[in-house]
């Protein structure tokens, strides 16, 4: 390793500061105003967003956040802090001059503050690790936009490396496989966050990354094709999203003879609203009500040892 002080920026989507309607509304406004996420004409979309979406959606989403909120706050932020601490501890133990900061694309801690913190500590290089295994213009590219925007406030821009994706990284695949133990007659469902189909048609290769991840994990587990399936969750709005849809698939499983399911959300590096409420609770209820007998949610990799080892390896490759 060169004798330089390295800054590491771990990034994720973000979370409201509190599960209140006001905080959720503020967070959703920032998130849904990003043209990478919703690419409708700005004036048209801002009118729809402020007059209809935010007033209707904010109270509902606030209640969902309240159902998963912990004593440490938002699960996404609390676990992200654990990841940050674990990565920092690794480099400290190695005696390396590495400073690890956490920055969210939306909400706090902000990307601007994270970059400011690294600048104040006089790092000579920054490595940006978006914790999105599969690239998407709606996530990874938004991190790049936010990072670039934060640099506008600085005259002194140090060299930086941006980790694009790690959907097929051997340690990532191994970590996922190690987290999965299937029971007899249990189908493994890979549920990835969806994006509008139009985005993929326009060149976003997110679905290919998702398919590669699922296939590699299935191969690692020696699963036959009928023992696993890939779906997409969390669609929003009226246009078509990537299919098959997770909720519709789970509801149809029992009538097809699939009565036992284990669900893993391999695209989420941290458990959050979409995994803890939508998958672990809402979709479980739908599956059981449709005639399912057994439903298990397999937690995200979070701050497990396998996950931290993979993150450290990705960072070390860029130092």
PDB file of C-alpha atoms in Angstrom:
ATOM      1  CA  UNK A   1       0.000   0.000   0.000  1.00  0.00           C
ATOM      2  CA  UNK A   2       1.258   3.466  -0.809  1.00  0.00           C
ATOM      3  CA  UNK A   3       2.059   5.637   2.170  1.00  0.00           C
ATOM      4  CA  UNK A   4      -0.956   7.843   1.724  1.00  0.00           C
ATOM      5  CA  UNK A   5      -3.893   8.702   3.922  1.00  0.00           C
ATOM      6  CA  UNK A   6      -6.910   7.089   2.270  1.00  0.00           C
ATOM      7  CA  UNK A   7     -10.518   8.120   2.662  1.00  0.00           C
ATOM      8  CA  UNK A   8     -13.238   5.502   2.239  1.00  0.00           C
ATOM      9  CA  UNK A   9     -16.800   6.604   1.605  1.00  0.00           C
ATOM     10  CA  UNK A  10     -19.443   3.944   2.238  1.00  0.00           C
ATOM     11  CA  UNK A  11     -22.737   5.005   0.697  1.00  0.00           C
ATOM     12  CA  UNK A  12     -26.328   3.823   0.720  1.00  0.00           C
ATOM     13  CA  UNK A  13     -29.774   5.155  -0.122  1.00  0.00           C
ATOM     14  CA  UNK A  14     -30.645   6.857   3.165  1.00  0.00           C
ATOM     15  CA  UNK A  15     -33.468   7.071   5.668  1.00  0.00           C
ATOM     16  CA  UNK A  16     -35.716   9.630   7.368  1.00  0.00           C
ATOM     17  CA  UNK A  17     -34.298  11.158  10.558  1.00  0.00           C
ATOM     18  CA  UNK A  18     -37.361   9.993  12.481  1.00  0.00           C
ATOM     19  CA  UNK A  19     -40.533   7.986  11.702  1.00  0.00           C
ATOM     20  CA  UNK A  20     -42.704  11.108  11.760  1.00  0.00           C
ATOM     21  CA  UNK A  21     -44.852  12.338   8.893  1.00  0.00           C
ATOM     22  CA  UNK A  22     -42.803  15.538   8.607  1.00  0.00           C
ATOM     23  CA  UNK A  23     -39.444  13.754   8.475  1.00  0.00           C
ATOM     24  CA  UNK A  24     -40.696  11.084   6.107  1.00  0.00           C
ATOM     25  CA  UNK A  25     -42.195  13.720   3.818  1.00  0.00           C
ATOM     26  CA  UNK A  26     -38.903  15.638   3.743  1.00  0.00           C
ATOM     27  CA  UNK A  27     -36.974  12.463   2.956  1.00  0.00           C
ATOM     28  CA  UNK A  28     -39.404  11.292   0.258  1.00  0.00           C
ATOM     29  CA  UNK A  29     -39.347  14.716  -1.376  1.00  0.00           C
ATOM     30  CA  UNK A  30     -35.575  14.581  -1.749  1.00  0.00           C
ATOM     31  CA  UNK A  31     -35.604  10.963  -2.914  1.00  0.00           C
ATOM     32  CA  UNK A  32     -38.475  11.269  -5.380  1.00  0.00           C
ATOM     33  CA  UNK A  33     -37.177  14.585  -6.782  1.00  0.00           C
ATOM     34  CA  UNK A  34     -34.068  12.844  -8.102  1.00  0.00           C
ATOM     35  CA  UNK A  35     -34.439  12.594 -11.913  1.00  0.00           C
ATOM     36  CA  UNK A  36     -32.464   9.340 -11.771  1.00  0.00           C
ATOM     37  CA  UNK A  37     -35.356   7.844  -9.795  1.00  0.00           C
ATOM     38  CA  UNK A  38     -38.317   9.538 -11.498  1.00  0.00           C
ATOM     39  CA  UNK A  39     -37.458  10.952 -14.923  1.00  0.00           C
ATOM     40  CA  UNK A  40     -40.734  12.666 -15.801  1.00  0.00           C
ATOM     41  CA  UNK A  41     -40.586  16.322 -16.927  1.00  0.00           C
ATOM     42  CA  UNK A  42     -39.601  18.301 -13.830  1.00  0.00           C
ATOM     43  CA  UNK A  43     -42.491  20.791 -13.660  1.00  0.00           C
ATOM     44  CA  UNK A  44     -45.105  18.107 -14.313  1.00  0.00           C
ATOM     45  CA  UNK A  45     -43.630  15.694 -11.772  1.00  0.00           C
ATOM     46  CA  UNK A  46     -43.078  18.307  -9.053  1.00  0.00           C
ATOM     47  CA  UNK A  47     -46.735  19.282  -9.306  1.00  0.00           C
ATOM     48  CA  UNK A  48     -47.837  15.655  -8.993  1.00  0.00           C
ATOM     49  CA  UNK A  49     -45.318  14.992  -6.218  1.00  0.00           C
ATOM     50  CA  UNK A  50     -46.193  17.965  -4.030  1.00  0.00           C
ATOM     51  CA  UNK A  51     -49.938  18.022  -4.605  1.00  0.00           C
ATOM     52  CA  UNK A  52     -50.760  14.326  -4.613  1.00  0.00           C
ATOM     53  CA  UNK A  53     -47.922  11.873  -3.863  1.00  0.00           C
ATOM     54  CA  UNK A  54     -46.364  13.407  -0.749  1.00  0.00           C
ATOM     55  CA  UNK A  55     -49.619  14.311   1.074  1.00  0.00           C
ATOM     56  CA  UNK A  56     -51.047  10.829   0.454  1.00  0.00           C
ATOM     57  CA  UNK A  57     -47.911   8.695   0.773  1.00  0.00           C
ATOM     58  CA  UNK A  58     -46.055  10.340   3.681  1.00  0.00           C
ATOM     59  CA  UNK A  59     -48.510   9.336   6.469  1.00  0.00           C
ATOM     60  CA  UNK A  60     -48.656   5.739   5.169  1.00  0.00           C
ATOM     61  CA  UNK A  61     -44.879   5.395   4.896  1.00  0.00           C
ATOM     62  CA  UNK A  62     -44.398   6.997   8.324  1.00  0.00           C
ATOM     63  CA  UNK A  63     -46.550   4.249   9.870  1.00  0.00           C
ATOM     64  CA  UNK A  64     -44.465   1.605   8.115  1.00  0.00           C
ATOM     65  CA  UNK A  65     -41.257   3.134   9.433  1.00  0.00           C
ATOM     66  CA  UNK A  66     -42.747   3.224  12.922  1.00  0.00           C
ATOM     67  CA  UNK A  67     -43.324  -0.530  12.702  1.00  0.00           C
ATOM     68  CA  UNK A  68     -39.602  -1.267  12.125  1.00  0.00           C
ATOM     69  CA  UNK A  69     -37.955   1.599  14.078  1.00  0.00           C
ATOM     70  CA  UNK A  70     -35.617   0.478  16.854  1.00  0.00           C
ATOM     71  CA  UNK A  71     -34.025   1.985  19.961  1.00  0.00           C
ATOM     72  CA  UNK A  72     -30.983   2.713  17.759  1.00  0.00           C
ATOM     73  CA  UNK A  73     -33.173   4.440  15.185  1.00  0.00           C
ATOM     74  CA  UNK A  74     -33.629   3.422  11.566  1.00  0.00           C
ATOM     75  CA  UNK A  75     -32.350  -0.125  10.959  1.00  0.00           C
ATOM     76  CA  UNK A  76     -30.667   0.981   7.739  1.00  0.00           C
ATOM     77  CA  UNK A  77     -28.667   3.702   9.472  1.00  0.00           C
ATOM     78  CA  UNK A  78     -27.908   1.680  12.603  1.00  0.00           C
ATOM     79  CA  UNK A  79     -26.584  -1.279  10.606  1.00  0.00           C
ATOM     80  CA  UNK A  80     -24.695   1.014   8.212  1.00  0.00           C
ATOM     81  CA  UNK A  81     -22.946   2.485  11.254  1.00  0.00           C
ATOM     82  CA  UNK A  82     -21.990  -1.038  12.299  1.00  0.00           C
ATOM     83  CA  UNK A  83     -20.530  -1.646   8.845  1.00  0.00           C
ATOM     84  CA  UNK A  84     -18.596   1.624   8.987  1.00  0.00           C
ATOM     85  CA  UNK A  85     -17.187   0.765  12.419  1.00  0.00           C
ATOM     86  CA  UNK A  86     -16.231  -2.769  11.369  1.00  0.00           C
ATOM     87  CA  UNK A  87     -14.391  -1.603   8.243  1.00  0.00           C
ATOM     88  CA  UNK A  88     -12.643   1.142  10.220  1.00  0.00           C
ATOM     89  CA  UNK A  89     -11.609  -1.353  12.904  1.00  0.00           C
ATOM     90  CA  UNK A  90     -10.122  -3.645  10.264  1.00  0.00           C
ATOM     91  CA  UNK A  91      -7.829  -0.961   8.880  1.00  0.00           C
ATOM     92  CA  UNK A  92      -6.955   0.298  12.361  1.00  0.00           C
ATOM     93  CA  UNK A  93      -5.892  -3.213  13.312  1.00  0.00           C
ATOM     94  CA  UNK A  94      -3.702  -3.334  10.203  1.00  0.00           C
ATOM     95  CA  UNK A  95      -2.093  -0.027  11.172  1.00  0.00           C
ATOM     96  CA  UNK A  96      -3.234   1.592   7.939  1.00  0.00           C
ATOM     97  CA  UNK A  97      -4.045   5.286   7.574  1.00  0.00           C
ATOM     98  CA  UNK A  98      -7.590   4.809   6.345  1.00  0.00           C
ATOM     99  CA  UNK A  99     -10.533   6.982   7.368  1.00  0.00           C
ATOM    100  CA  UNK A 100     -14.011   5.498   6.810  1.00  0.00           C
ATOM    101  CA  UNK A 101     -17.019   7.810   6.478  1.00  0.00           C
ATOM    102  CA  UNK A 102     -20.682   7.069   5.838  1.00  0.00           C
ATOM    103  CA  UNK A 103     -22.682   9.194   3.407  1.00  0.00           C
ATOM    104  CA  UNK A 104     -26.259   8.769   2.219  1.00  0.00           C
ATOM    105  CA  UNK A 105     -27.590   9.822  -1.166  1.00  0.00           C
ATOM    106  CA  UNK A 106     -30.700  11.183   0.570  1.00  0.00           C
ATOM    107  CA  UNK A 107     -31.123  12.274   4.183  1.00  0.00           C
ATOM    108  CA  UNK A 108     -28.431  12.164   6.863  1.00  0.00           C
ATOM    109  CA  UNK A 109     -25.523  11.685   7.212  1.00  0.00           C
ATOM    110  CA  UNK A 110     -25.363  13.484   3.892  1.00  0.00           C
ATOM    111  CA  UNK A 111     -22.849  12.972   1.122  1.00  0.00           C
ATOM    112  CA  UNK A 112     -21.805  16.616   1.464  1.00  0.00           C
ATOM    113  CA  UNK A 113     -20.987  16.167   5.153  1.00  0.00           C
ATOM    114  CA  UNK A 114     -19.139  12.903   4.546  1.00  0.00           C
ATOM    115  CA  UNK A 115     -16.910  14.458   1.885  1.00  0.00           C
ATOM    116  CA  UNK A 116     -16.362  17.483   4.121  1.00  0.00           C
ATOM    117  CA  UNK A 117     -15.253  15.189   6.947  1.00  0.00           C
ATOM    118  CA  UNK A 118     -12.770  13.397   4.687  1.00  0.00           C
ATOM    119  CA  UNK A 119     -11.428  16.706   3.377  1.00  0.00           C
ATOM    120  CA  UNK A 120     -10.879  18.026   6.899  1.00  0.00           C
ATOM    121  CA  UNK A 121      -8.836  14.923   7.679  1.00  0.00           C
ATOM    122  CA  UNK A 122      -6.568  15.667   4.708  1.00  0.00           C
ATOM    123  CA  UNK A 123      -6.997  12.372   2.899  1.00  0.00           C
ATOM    124  CA  UNK A 124      -4.990  12.077  -0.307  1.00  0.00           C
ATOM    125  CA  UNK A 125      -7.371   9.729  -2.106  1.00  0.00           C
ATOM    126  CA  UNK A 126     -11.041   8.790  -1.765  1.00  0.00           C
ATOM    127  CA  UNK A 127     -12.531   5.385  -2.530  1.00  0.00           C
ATOM    128  CA  UNK A 128     -16.311   5.468  -2.979  1.00  0.00           C
ATOM    129  CA  UNK A 129     -18.124   2.197  -2.309  1.00  0.00           C
ATOM    130  CA  UNK A 130     -21.856   2.335  -3.116  1.00  0.00           C
ATOM    131  CA  UNK A 131     -23.380  -0.587  -1.242  1.00  0.00           C
ATOM    132  CA  UNK A 132     -25.429  -1.647  -4.238  1.00  0.00           C
ATOM    133  CA  UNK A 133     -24.077  -4.972  -5.556  1.00  0.00           C
ATOM    134  CA  UNK A 134     -25.950  -4.640  -8.847  1.00  0.00           C
ATOM    135  CA  UNK A 135     -25.494  -1.400 -10.787  1.00  0.00           C
ATOM    136  CA  UNK A 136     -28.567   0.661 -11.574  1.00  0.00           C
ATOM    137  CA  UNK A 137     -28.921   4.191 -12.834  1.00  0.00           C
ATOM    138  CA  UNK A 138     -31.479   4.705 -10.045  1.00  0.00           C
ATOM    139  CA  UNK A 139     -29.023   3.839  -7.267  1.00  0.00           C
ATOM    140  CA  UNK A 140     -25.324   3.632  -8.169  1.00  0.00           C
ATOM    141  CA  UNK A 141     -25.522   6.490 -10.660  1.00  0.00           C
ATOM    142  CA  UNK A 142     -27.377   8.612  -8.088  1.00  0.00           C
ATOM    143  CA  UNK A 143     -24.461   8.061  -5.688  1.00  0.00           C
ATOM    144  CA  UNK A 144     -22.060   9.267  -8.375  1.00  0.00           C
ATOM    145  CA  UNK A 145     -24.238  12.339  -8.980  1.00  0.00           C
ATOM    146  CA  UNK A 146     -24.374  13.154  -5.253  1.00  0.00           C
ATOM    147  CA  UNK A 147     -20.635  12.615  -4.834  1.00  0.00           C
ATOM    148  CA  UNK A 148     -19.856  14.853  -7.829  1.00  0.00           C
ATOM    149  CA  UNK A 149     -22.218  17.511  -6.491  1.00  0.00           C
ATOM    150  CA  UNK A 150     -20.465  17.450  -3.115  1.00  0.00           C
ATOM    151  CA  UNK A 151     -17.111  18.065  -4.803  1.00  0.00           C
ATOM    152  CA  UNK A 152     -18.364  21.360  -6.245  1.00  0.00           C
ATOM    153  CA  UNK A 153     -17.848  22.933  -2.818  1.00  0.00           C
ATOM    154  CA  UNK A 154     -14.107  22.186  -2.818  1.00  0.00           C
ATOM    155  CA  UNK A 155     -11.138  23.671  -4.661  1.00  0.00           C
ATOM    156  CA  UNK A 156      -8.892  20.777  -3.690  1.00  0.00           C
ATOM    157  CA  UNK A 157     -10.263  17.611  -5.231  1.00  0.00           C
ATOM    158  CA  UNK A 158      -8.096  14.611  -4.495  1.00  0.00           C
ATOM    159  CA  UNK A 159      -7.932  11.548  -6.770  1.00  0.00           C
ATOM    160  CA  UNK A 160     -10.797   9.154  -6.253  1.00  0.00           C
ATOM    161  CA  UNK A 161     -11.907   5.651  -7.255  1.00  0.00           C
ATOM    162  CA  UNK A 162     -15.545   4.673  -7.706  1.00  0.00           C
ATOM    163  CA  UNK A 163     -16.553   1.036  -7.258  1.00  0.00           C
ATOM    164  CA  UNK A 164     -19.139   0.469  -9.968  1.00  0.00           C
ATOM    165  CA  UNK A 165     -20.655  -2.867  -8.889  1.00  0.00           C
ATOM    166  CA  UNK A 166     -19.816  -6.237  -7.368  1.00  0.00           C
ATOM    167  CA  UNK A 167     -22.743  -8.403  -8.404  1.00  0.00           C
ATOM    168  CA  UNK A 168     -20.488 -11.342  -9.386  1.00  0.00           C
ATOM    169  CA  UNK A 169     -17.667 -10.860  -6.887  1.00  0.00           C
ATOM    170  CA  UNK A 170     -16.647 -14.308  -5.526  1.00  0.00           C
ATOM    171  CA  UNK A 171     -16.644 -13.161  -1.880  1.00  0.00           C
ATOM    172  CA  UNK A 172     -20.074 -11.556  -2.308  1.00  0.00           C
ATOM    173  CA  UNK A 173     -21.494 -14.736  -3.862  1.00  0.00           C
ATOM    174  CA  UNK A 174     -19.880 -16.821  -1.131  1.00  0.00           C
ATOM    175  CA  UNK A 175     -21.275 -14.576   1.604  1.00  0.00           C
ATOM    176  CA  UNK A 176     -24.792 -14.871   0.179  1.00  0.00           C
ATOM    177  CA  UNK A 177     -24.499 -18.637  -0.189  1.00  0.00           C
ATOM    178  CA  UNK A 178     -23.204 -18.971   3.372  1.00  0.00           C
ATOM    179  CA  UNK A 179     -26.261 -17.083   4.655  1.00  0.00           C
ATOM    180  CA  UNK A 180     -28.685 -19.550   3.047  1.00  0.00           C
ATOM    181  CA  UNK A 181     -29.794 -22.850   4.534  1.00  0.00           C
ATOM    182  CA  UNK A 182     -32.778 -24.431   2.818  1.00  0.00           C
ATOM    183  CA  UNK A 183     -35.195 -26.874   4.375  1.00  0.00           C
ATOM    184  CA  UNK A 184     -36.620 -29.854   2.449  1.00  0.00           C
ATOM    185  CA  UNK A 185     -39.103 -28.853  -0.293  1.00  0.00           C
ATOM    186  CA  UNK A 186     -38.355 -25.154   0.295  1.00  0.00           C
ATOM    187  CA  UNK A 187     -38.066 -22.929  -2.777  1.00  0.00           C
ATOM    188  CA  UNK A 188     -35.481 -20.132  -2.714  1.00  0.00           C
ATOM    189  CA  UNK A 189     -36.879 -16.831  -4.012  1.00  0.00           C
ATOM    190  CA  UNK A 190     -34.454 -14.063  -4.955  1.00  0.00           C
ATOM    191  CA  UNK A 191     -36.384 -10.806  -4.629  1.00  0.00           C
ATOM    192  CA  UNK A 192     -34.588  -7.755  -6.035  1.00  0.00           C
ATOM    193  CA  UNK A 193     -35.811  -4.173  -5.893  1.00  0.00           C
ATOM    194  CA  UNK A 194     -37.482  -3.334  -9.169  1.00  0.00           C
ATOM    195  CA  UNK A 195     -36.999  -0.491 -11.636  1.00  0.00           C
ATOM    196  CA  UNK A 196     -39.283   0.634 -14.469  1.00  0.00           C
ATOM    197  CA  UNK A 197     -38.890  -1.722 -17.442  1.00  0.00           C
ATOM    198  CA  UNK A 198     -38.370   1.335 -19.627  1.00  0.00           C
ATOM    199  CA  UNK A 199     -35.106   2.109 -17.794  1.00  0.00           C
ATOM    200  CA  UNK A 200     -33.756  -1.323 -18.700  1.00  0.00           C
ATOM    201  CA  UNK A 201     -34.962  -0.917 -22.291  1.00  0.00           C
ATOM    202  CA  UNK A 202     -32.997   2.340 -22.423  1.00  0.00           C
ATOM    203  CA  UNK A 203     -29.768   0.657 -21.367  1.00  0.00           C
ATOM    204  CA  UNK A 204     -29.733   0.128 -17.592  1.00  0.00           C
ATOM    205  CA  UNK A 205     -28.172  -3.311 -17.176  1.00  0.00           C
ATOM    206  CA  UNK A 206     -29.505  -3.841 -13.650  1.00  0.00           C
ATOM    207  CA  UNK A 207     -31.685  -6.859 -14.575  1.00  0.00           C
ATOM    208  CA  UNK A 208     -28.689  -8.640 -16.102  1.00  0.00           C
ATOM    209  CA  UNK A 209     -26.689  -8.050 -12.921  1.00  0.00           C
ATOM    210  CA  UNK A 210     -29.537  -9.425 -10.802  1.00  0.00           C
ATOM    211  CA  UNK A 211     -29.841 -12.512 -12.963  1.00  0.00           C
ATOM    212  CA  UNK A 212     -26.081 -13.137 -12.797  1.00  0.00           C
ATOM    213  CA  UNK A 213     -26.065 -12.833  -8.995  1.00  0.00           C
ATOM    214  CA  UNK A 214     -28.974 -15.232  -8.538  1.00  0.00           C
ATOM    215  CA  UNK A 215     -27.560 -17.750 -10.993  1.00  0.00           C
ATOM    216  CA  UNK A 216     -24.119 -17.735  -9.335  1.00  0.00           C
ATOM    217  CA  UNK A 217     -25.590 -18.209  -5.846  1.00  0.00           C
ATOM    218  CA  UNK A 218     -27.833 -21.023  -7.088  1.00  0.00           C
ATOM    219  CA  UNK A 219     -24.798 -22.704  -8.668  1.00  0.00           C
ATOM    220  CA  UNK A 220     -22.832 -22.285  -5.438  1.00  0.00           C
ATOM    221  CA  UNK A 221     -25.670 -24.028  -3.576  1.00  0.00           C
ATOM    222  CA  UNK A 222     -26.012 -26.723  -6.275  1.00  0.00           C
ATOM    223  CA  UNK A 223     -29.673 -25.861  -6.778  1.00  0.00           C
ATOM    224  CA  UNK A 224     -31.683 -27.177  -9.702  1.00  0.00           C
ATOM    225  CA  UNK A 225     -33.638 -24.703 -11.831  1.00  0.00           C
ATOM    226  CA  UNK A 226     -36.935 -25.663 -10.192  1.00  0.00           C
ATOM    227  CA  UNK A 227     -35.535 -24.979  -6.719  1.00  0.00           C
ATOM    228  CA  UNK A 228     -35.152 -21.209  -7.143  1.00  0.00           C
ATOM    229  CA  UNK A 229     -36.773 -18.228  -8.814  1.00  0.00           C
ATOM    230  CA  UNK A 230     -36.023 -14.525  -9.346  1.00  0.00           C
ATOM    231  CA  UNK A 231     -38.584 -11.723  -8.924  1.00  0.00           C
ATOM    232  CA  UNK A 232     -38.701  -7.939  -8.480  1.00  0.00           C
ATOM    233  CA  UNK A 233     -40.384  -6.013  -5.657  1.00  0.00           C
ATOM    234  CA  UNK A 234     -41.383  -2.486  -4.589  1.00  0.00           C
ATOM    235  CA  UNK A 235     -42.875  -1.132  -7.801  1.00  0.00           C
ATOM    236  CA  UNK A 236     -44.203   2.422  -7.748  1.00  0.00           C
ATOM    237  CA  UNK A 237     -46.493   4.316 -10.120  1.00  0.00           C
ATOM    238  CA  UNK A 238     -48.509   3.135 -13.106  1.00  0.00           C
ATOM    239  CA  UNK A 239     -45.934   2.115 -15.712  1.00  0.00           C
ATOM    240  CA  UNK A 240     -44.645  -1.425 -16.155  1.00  0.00           C
ATOM    241  CA  UNK A 241     -41.689  -2.467 -13.994  1.00  0.00           C
ATOM    242  CA  UNK A 242     -39.327  -5.408 -14.269  1.00  0.00           C
ATOM    243  CA  UNK A 243     -41.182  -8.693 -14.003  1.00  0.00           C
ATOM    244  CA  UNK A 244     -42.087 -11.133 -12.556  1.00  0.00           C
ATOM    245  CA  UNK A 245     -43.397  -9.191  -9.557  1.00  0.00           C
ATOM    246  CA  UNK A 246     -42.586 -10.570  -6.112  1.00  0.00           C
ATOM    247  CA  UNK A 247     -46.013 -10.031  -4.563  1.00  0.00           C
ATOM    248  CA  UNK A 248     -47.958 -11.591  -7.434  1.00  0.00           C
ATOM    249  CA  UNK A 249     -45.544 -14.516  -7.643  1.00  0.00           C
ATOM    250  CA  UNK A 250     -45.822 -15.308  -3.927  1.00  0.00           C
ATOM    251  CA  UNK A 251     -49.610 -15.142  -4.060  1.00  0.00           C
ATOM    252  CA  UNK A 252     -49.647 -17.587  -6.983  1.00  0.00           C
ATOM    253  CA  UNK A 253     -47.174 -20.089  -5.517  1.00  0.00           C
ATOM    254  CA  UNK A 254     -49.557 -22.122  -3.304  1.00  0.00           C
ATOM    255  CA  UNK A 255     -51.920 -22.848  -6.210  1.00  0.00           C
ATOM    256  CA  UNK A 256     -48.884 -24.129  -8.139  1.00  0.00           C
ATOM    257  CA  UNK A 257     -47.917 -26.476  -5.336  1.00  0.00           C
ATOM    258  CA  UNK A 258     -45.192 -24.309  -3.800  1.00  0.00           C
ATOM    259  CA  UNK A 259     -46.043 -24.251  -0.100  1.00  0.00           C
ATOM    260  CA  UNK A 260     -42.633 -23.536   1.466  1.00  0.00           C
ATOM    261  CA  UNK A 261     -40.575 -20.468   0.566  1.00  0.00           C
ATOM    262  CA  UNK A 262     -37.364 -18.825   1.738  1.00  0.00           C
ATOM    263  CA  UNK A 263     -36.888 -15.273   0.445  1.00  0.00           C
ATOM    264  CA  UNK A 264     -33.557 -13.488   0.136  1.00  0.00           C
ATOM    265  CA  UNK A 265     -33.177  -9.875  -1.013  1.00  0.00           C
ATOM    266  CA  UNK A 266     -29.678 -10.175  -2.443  1.00  0.00           C
ATOM    267  CA  UNK A 267     -29.620  -6.615  -3.777  1.00  0.00           C
ATOM    268  CA  UNK A 268     -29.928  -5.084  -0.294  1.00  0.00           C
ATOM    269  CA  UNK A 269     -26.664  -4.785   1.650  1.00  0.00           C
ATOM    270  CA  UNK A 270     -28.573  -3.667   4.749  1.00  0.00           C
ATOM    271  CA  UNK A 271     -31.987  -4.582   6.110  1.00  0.00           C
ATOM    272  CA  UNK A 272     -34.402  -1.688   5.722  1.00  0.00           C
ATOM    273  CA  UNK A 273     -38.068  -0.846   5.176  1.00  0.00           C
ATOM    274  CA  UNK A 274     -38.294  -2.819   1.934  1.00  0.00           C
ATOM    275  CA  UNK A 275     -36.963  -6.006   3.523  1.00  0.00           C
ATOM    276  CA  UNK A 276     -38.195  -5.817   7.118  1.00  0.00           C
ATOM    277  CA  UNK A 277     -41.729  -4.655   6.390  1.00  0.00           C
ATOM    278  CA  UNK A 278     -42.528  -5.347   2.743  1.00  0.00           C
ATOM    279  CA  UNK A 279     -40.851  -8.764   2.452  1.00  0.00           C
ATOM    280  CA  UNK A 280     -40.635 -10.132   6.007  1.00  0.00           C
ATOM    281  CA  UNK A 281     -44.154  -9.057   6.999  1.00  0.00           C
ATOM    282  CA  UNK A 282     -46.482  -7.940   4.189  1.00  0.00           C
ATOM    283  CA  UNK A 283     -45.529 -10.565   1.602  1.00  0.00           C
ATOM    284  CA  UNK A 284     -45.393 -13.303   4.220  1.00  0.00           C
ATOM    285  CA  UNK A 285     -48.994 -12.518   5.147  1.00  0.00           C
ATOM    286  CA  UNK A 286     -50.043 -12.575   1.489  1.00  0.00           C
ATOM    287  CA  UNK A 287     -48.325 -15.932   0.911  1.00  0.00           C
ATOM    288  CA  UNK A 288     -49.850 -17.578   3.970  1.00  0.00           C
ATOM    289  CA  UNK A 289     -53.299 -16.186   3.186  1.00  0.00           C
ATOM    290  CA  UNK A 290     -53.015 -17.662  -0.318  1.00  0.00           C
ATOM    291  CA  UNK A 291     -52.428 -21.119   1.148  1.00  0.00           C
ATOM    292  CA  UNK A 292     -48.705 -21.168   1.827  1.00  0.00           C
ATOM    293  CA  UNK A 293     -47.471 -23.193   4.792  1.00  0.00           C
ATOM    294  CA  UNK A 294     -43.955 -21.945   5.539  1.00  0.00           C
ATOM    295  CA  UNK A 295     -42.328 -18.587   4.779  1.00  0.00           C
ATOM    296  CA  UNK A 296     -38.865 -17.463   5.894  1.00  0.00           C
ATOM    297  CA  UNK A 297     -37.081 -14.206   5.221  1.00  0.00           C
ATOM    298  CA  UNK A 298     -33.290 -14.578   5.059  1.00  0.00           C
ATOM    299  CA  UNK A 299     -31.715 -11.406   6.518  1.00  0.00           C
ATOM    300  CA  UNK A 300     -29.443  -9.163   4.478  1.00  0.00           C
ATOM    301  CA  UNK A 301     -25.699  -9.589   4.911  1.00  0.00           C
ATOM    302  CA  UNK A 302     -25.639  -6.483   7.114  1.00  0.00           C
ATOM    303  CA  UNK A 303     -22.463  -6.346   9.266  1.00  0.00           C
ATOM    304  CA  UNK A 304     -21.656 -10.057   9.238  1.00  0.00           C
ATOM    305  CA  UNK A 305     -18.038 -11.136   9.030  1.00  0.00           C
ATOM    306  CA  UNK A 306     -18.401 -12.470   5.477  1.00  0.00           C
ATOM    307  CA  UNK A 307     -19.848  -9.171   4.308  1.00  0.00           C
ATOM    308  CA  UNK A 308     -17.190  -7.022   5.971  1.00  0.00           C
ATOM    309  CA  UNK A 309     -14.429  -9.202   4.479  1.00  0.00           C
ATOM    310  CA  UNK A 310     -15.899  -8.660   1.030  1.00  0.00           C
ATOM    311  CA  UNK A 311     -16.185  -4.893   1.528  1.00  0.00           C
ATOM    312  CA  UNK A 312     -12.596  -4.676   2.779  1.00  0.00           C
ATOM    313  CA  UNK A 313     -11.351  -6.667  -0.225  1.00  0.00           C
ATOM    314  CA  UNK A 314     -13.143  -4.343  -2.653  1.00  0.00           C
ATOM    315  CA  UNK A 315     -11.560  -1.345  -0.932  1.00  0.00           C
ATOM    316  CA  UNK A 316      -8.062  -2.827  -0.754  1.00  0.00           C
ATOM    317  CA  UNK A 317      -8.137  -3.533  -4.489  1.00  0.00           C
ATOM    318  CA  UNK A 318      -8.492   0.232  -5.055  1.00  0.00           C
ATOM    319  CA  UNK A 319      -5.800   1.362  -2.582  1.00  0.00           C
TER     320      UNK A 319
END
